[in-house]
GROMACS .gro file of C-alpha atoms in nm:
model
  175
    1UNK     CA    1   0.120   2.072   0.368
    2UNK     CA    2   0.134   1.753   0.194
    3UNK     CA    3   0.495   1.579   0.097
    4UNK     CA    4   0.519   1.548  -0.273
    5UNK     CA    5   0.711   1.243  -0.179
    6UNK     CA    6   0.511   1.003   0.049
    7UNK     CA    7   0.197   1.204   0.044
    8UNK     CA    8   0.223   1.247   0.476
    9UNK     CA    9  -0.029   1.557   0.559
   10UNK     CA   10   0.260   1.788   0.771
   11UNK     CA   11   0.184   2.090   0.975
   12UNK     CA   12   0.217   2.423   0.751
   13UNK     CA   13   0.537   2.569   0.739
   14UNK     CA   14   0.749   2.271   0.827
   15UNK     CA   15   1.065   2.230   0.661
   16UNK     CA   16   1.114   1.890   0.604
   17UNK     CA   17   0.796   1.621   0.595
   18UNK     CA   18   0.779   1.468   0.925
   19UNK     CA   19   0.758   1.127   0.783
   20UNK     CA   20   1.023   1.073   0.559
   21UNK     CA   21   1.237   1.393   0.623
   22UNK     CA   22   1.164   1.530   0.242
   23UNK     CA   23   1.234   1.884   0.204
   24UNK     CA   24   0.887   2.106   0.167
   25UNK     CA   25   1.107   2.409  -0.019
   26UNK     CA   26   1.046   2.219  -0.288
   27UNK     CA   27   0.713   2.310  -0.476
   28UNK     CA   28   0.724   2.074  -0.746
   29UNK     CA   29   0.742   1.665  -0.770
   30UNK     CA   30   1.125   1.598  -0.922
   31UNK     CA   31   1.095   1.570  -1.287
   32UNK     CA   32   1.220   1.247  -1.476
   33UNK     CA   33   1.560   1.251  -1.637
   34UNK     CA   34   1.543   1.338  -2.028
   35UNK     CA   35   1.546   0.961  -2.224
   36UNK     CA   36   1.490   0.767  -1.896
   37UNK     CA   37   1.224   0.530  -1.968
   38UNK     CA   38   1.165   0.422  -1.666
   39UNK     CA   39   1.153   0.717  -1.461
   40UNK     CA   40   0.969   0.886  -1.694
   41UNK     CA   41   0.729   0.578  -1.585
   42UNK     CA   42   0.741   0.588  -1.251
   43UNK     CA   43   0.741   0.920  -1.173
   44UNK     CA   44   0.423   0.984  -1.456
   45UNK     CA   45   0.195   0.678  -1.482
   46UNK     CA   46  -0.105   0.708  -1.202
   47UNK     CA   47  -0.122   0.396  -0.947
   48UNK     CA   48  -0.456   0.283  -1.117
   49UNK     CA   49  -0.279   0.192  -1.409
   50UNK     CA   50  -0.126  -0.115  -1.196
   51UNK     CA   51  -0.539  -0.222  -1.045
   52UNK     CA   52  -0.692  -0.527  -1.157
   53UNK     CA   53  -0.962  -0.525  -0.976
   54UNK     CA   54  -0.902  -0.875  -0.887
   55UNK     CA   55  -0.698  -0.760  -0.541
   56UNK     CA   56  -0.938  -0.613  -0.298
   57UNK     CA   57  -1.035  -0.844   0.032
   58UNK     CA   58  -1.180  -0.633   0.347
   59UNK     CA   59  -1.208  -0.745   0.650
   60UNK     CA   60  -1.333  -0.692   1.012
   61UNK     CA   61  -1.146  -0.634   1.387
   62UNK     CA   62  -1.395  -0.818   1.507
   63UNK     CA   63  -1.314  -1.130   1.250
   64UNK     CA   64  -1.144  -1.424   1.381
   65UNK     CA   65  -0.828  -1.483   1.255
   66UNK     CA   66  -0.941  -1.843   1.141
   67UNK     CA   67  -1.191  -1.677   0.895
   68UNK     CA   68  -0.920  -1.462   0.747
   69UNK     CA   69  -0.707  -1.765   0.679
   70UNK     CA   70  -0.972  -1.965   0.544
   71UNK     CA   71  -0.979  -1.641   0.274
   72UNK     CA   72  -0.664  -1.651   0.208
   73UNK     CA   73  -0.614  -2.019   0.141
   74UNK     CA   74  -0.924  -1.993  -0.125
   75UNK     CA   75  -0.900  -1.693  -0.299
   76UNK     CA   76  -0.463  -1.718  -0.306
   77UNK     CA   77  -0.454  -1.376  -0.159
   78UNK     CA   78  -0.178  -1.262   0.158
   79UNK     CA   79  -0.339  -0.930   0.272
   80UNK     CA   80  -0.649  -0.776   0.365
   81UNK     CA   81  -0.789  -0.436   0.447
   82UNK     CA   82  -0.972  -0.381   0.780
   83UNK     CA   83  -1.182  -0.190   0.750
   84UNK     CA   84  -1.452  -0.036   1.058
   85UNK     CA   85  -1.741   0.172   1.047
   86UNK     CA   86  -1.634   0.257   0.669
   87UNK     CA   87  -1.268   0.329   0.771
   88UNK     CA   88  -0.919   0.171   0.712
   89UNK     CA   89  -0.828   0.116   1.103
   90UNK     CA   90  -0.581  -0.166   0.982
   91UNK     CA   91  -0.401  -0.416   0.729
   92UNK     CA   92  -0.313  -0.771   0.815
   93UNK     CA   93  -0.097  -0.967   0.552
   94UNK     CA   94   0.021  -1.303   0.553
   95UNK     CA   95   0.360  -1.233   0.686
   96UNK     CA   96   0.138  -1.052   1.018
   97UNK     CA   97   0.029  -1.420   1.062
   98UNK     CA   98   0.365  -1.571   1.033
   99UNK     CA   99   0.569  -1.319   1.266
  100UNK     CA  100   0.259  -1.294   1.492
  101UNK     CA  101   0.028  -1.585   1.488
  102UNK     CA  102   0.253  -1.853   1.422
  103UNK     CA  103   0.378  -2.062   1.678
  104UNK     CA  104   0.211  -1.895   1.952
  105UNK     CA  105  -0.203  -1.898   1.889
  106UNK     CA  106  -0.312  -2.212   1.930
  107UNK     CA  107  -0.739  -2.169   1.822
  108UNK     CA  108  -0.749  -1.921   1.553
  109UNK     CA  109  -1.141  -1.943   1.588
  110UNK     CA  110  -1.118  -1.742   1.898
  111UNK     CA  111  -0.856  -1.463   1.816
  112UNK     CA  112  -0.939  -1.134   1.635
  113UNK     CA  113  -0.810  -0.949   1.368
  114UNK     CA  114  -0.738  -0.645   1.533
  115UNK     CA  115  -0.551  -0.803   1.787
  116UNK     CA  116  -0.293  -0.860   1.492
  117UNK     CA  117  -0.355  -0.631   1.256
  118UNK     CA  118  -0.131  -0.345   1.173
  119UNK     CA  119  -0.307  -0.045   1.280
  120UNK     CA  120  -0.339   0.322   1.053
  121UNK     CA  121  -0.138   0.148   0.744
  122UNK     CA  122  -0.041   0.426   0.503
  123UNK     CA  123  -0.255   0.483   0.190
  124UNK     CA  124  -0.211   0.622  -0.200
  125UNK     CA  125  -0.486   0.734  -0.390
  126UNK     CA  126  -0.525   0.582  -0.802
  127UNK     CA  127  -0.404   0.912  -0.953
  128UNK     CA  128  -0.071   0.929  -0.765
  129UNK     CA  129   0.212   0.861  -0.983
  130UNK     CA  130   0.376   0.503  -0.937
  131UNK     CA  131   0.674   0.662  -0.735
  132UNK     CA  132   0.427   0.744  -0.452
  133UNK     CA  133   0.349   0.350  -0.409
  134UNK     CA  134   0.717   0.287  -0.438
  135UNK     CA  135   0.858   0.548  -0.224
  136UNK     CA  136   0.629   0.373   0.103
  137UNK     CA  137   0.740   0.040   0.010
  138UNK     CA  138   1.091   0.164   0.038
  139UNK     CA  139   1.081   0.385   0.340
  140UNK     CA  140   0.834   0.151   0.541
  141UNK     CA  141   0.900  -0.211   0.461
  142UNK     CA  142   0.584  -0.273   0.306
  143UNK     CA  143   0.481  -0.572   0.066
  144UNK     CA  144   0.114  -0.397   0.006
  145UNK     CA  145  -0.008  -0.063   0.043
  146UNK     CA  146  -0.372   0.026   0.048
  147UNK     CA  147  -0.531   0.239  -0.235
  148UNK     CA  148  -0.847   0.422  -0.161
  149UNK     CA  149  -1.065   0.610  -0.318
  150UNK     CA  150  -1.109   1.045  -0.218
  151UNK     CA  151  -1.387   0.935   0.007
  152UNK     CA  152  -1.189   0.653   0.189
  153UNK     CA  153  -1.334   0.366   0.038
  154UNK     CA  154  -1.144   0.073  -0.067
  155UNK     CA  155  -0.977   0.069  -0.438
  156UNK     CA  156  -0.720  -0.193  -0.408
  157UNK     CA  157  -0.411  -0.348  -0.249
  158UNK     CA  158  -0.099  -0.308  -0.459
  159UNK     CA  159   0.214  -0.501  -0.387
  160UNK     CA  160   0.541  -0.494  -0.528
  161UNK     CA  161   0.496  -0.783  -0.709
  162UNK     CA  162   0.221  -0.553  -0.917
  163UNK     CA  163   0.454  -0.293  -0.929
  164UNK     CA  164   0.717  -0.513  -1.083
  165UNK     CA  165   0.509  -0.711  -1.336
  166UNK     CA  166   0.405  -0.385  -1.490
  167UNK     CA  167   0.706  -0.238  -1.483
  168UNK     CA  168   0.838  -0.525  -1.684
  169UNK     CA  169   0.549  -0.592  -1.893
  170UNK     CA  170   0.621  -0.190  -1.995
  171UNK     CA  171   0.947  -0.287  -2.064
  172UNK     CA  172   0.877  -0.552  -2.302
  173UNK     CA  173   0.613  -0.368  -2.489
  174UNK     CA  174   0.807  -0.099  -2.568
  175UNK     CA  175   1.163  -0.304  -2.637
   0.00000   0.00000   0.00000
């Protein structure tokens, strides 16, 4: 059974979602207050209203770190997908590099990305409402979460800077 909350696949006839202790009673998604703008927004608008298109870098394991840098530093991007044998096995972000890297690999020619990488990164699909994205920022710590496509292809990355900006951008349009 799927949590209407984070969107974690549980074993039928669970209680509460194993990942984020949601209750499973609950058949529905939580409706948006009555004249709340903006959880009337989050809770309704799909995730691919937030893609550009612009976001999407995929990588290797088998990349050296020094590549992944080198992408970074030219197209202005912090995070990648990893991506093996036409799977997501892994995300590695700029602050992976910092926490990991930093200060303690001295030839980033000869170290791997899956050495560093974070492993099985949770995922939203395009049509899940904007509180999916949200709720897995919250609960995990994450600056980007994967989007993928029904067949497990790549979409996009969305961070919570994208989440913001079009939250606010909303906002002003409508005020």
């Amino acid at each position: 059974m799927k949590c209407s909350t984070c969107g974690h696949e549980n074993i039928a006839g669970e209680d509460r979602c194993d990942h984020c202790l949601h209750s499973l009673m609950q058949r529905d998604l939580p409706r948006p207050k009555k004249d709340d703008r903006f959880q009337t927004v989050i809770m309704t608008a799909p995730i691919s209203d937030l893609l550009t298109g612009k976001d999407l870098l995929v990588a290797s394991p088998s990349d050296t770190l020094q590549k992944i840098v080198n992408i970074f530093q030219d197209e202005k991007k912090d995070c990648v997908l990893v991506y093996k044998k036409k799977k997501l096995v892994g995300i590695l972000s700029f602050r992976d590099l910092l926490w990991k890297v930093a200060g303690k690999i001295q030839d980033l020619s000869k170290a791997k990305v899956e050495s560093f990488m974070t492993p099985n990164p949770e995922y939203v699909r395009g049509n899940d409402p904007i509180a999916y994205v949200v709720n897995k920022m919250a609960l995990g710590g994450f600056r980007h979460v994967p989007v993928l496509q029904e067949d497990g292809a790549p979409l996009s990355i969305i961070s919570i800077k994208d989440v913001l900006s079009y939250l606010s951008k909303r906002d002003k349009n409508r005020s």
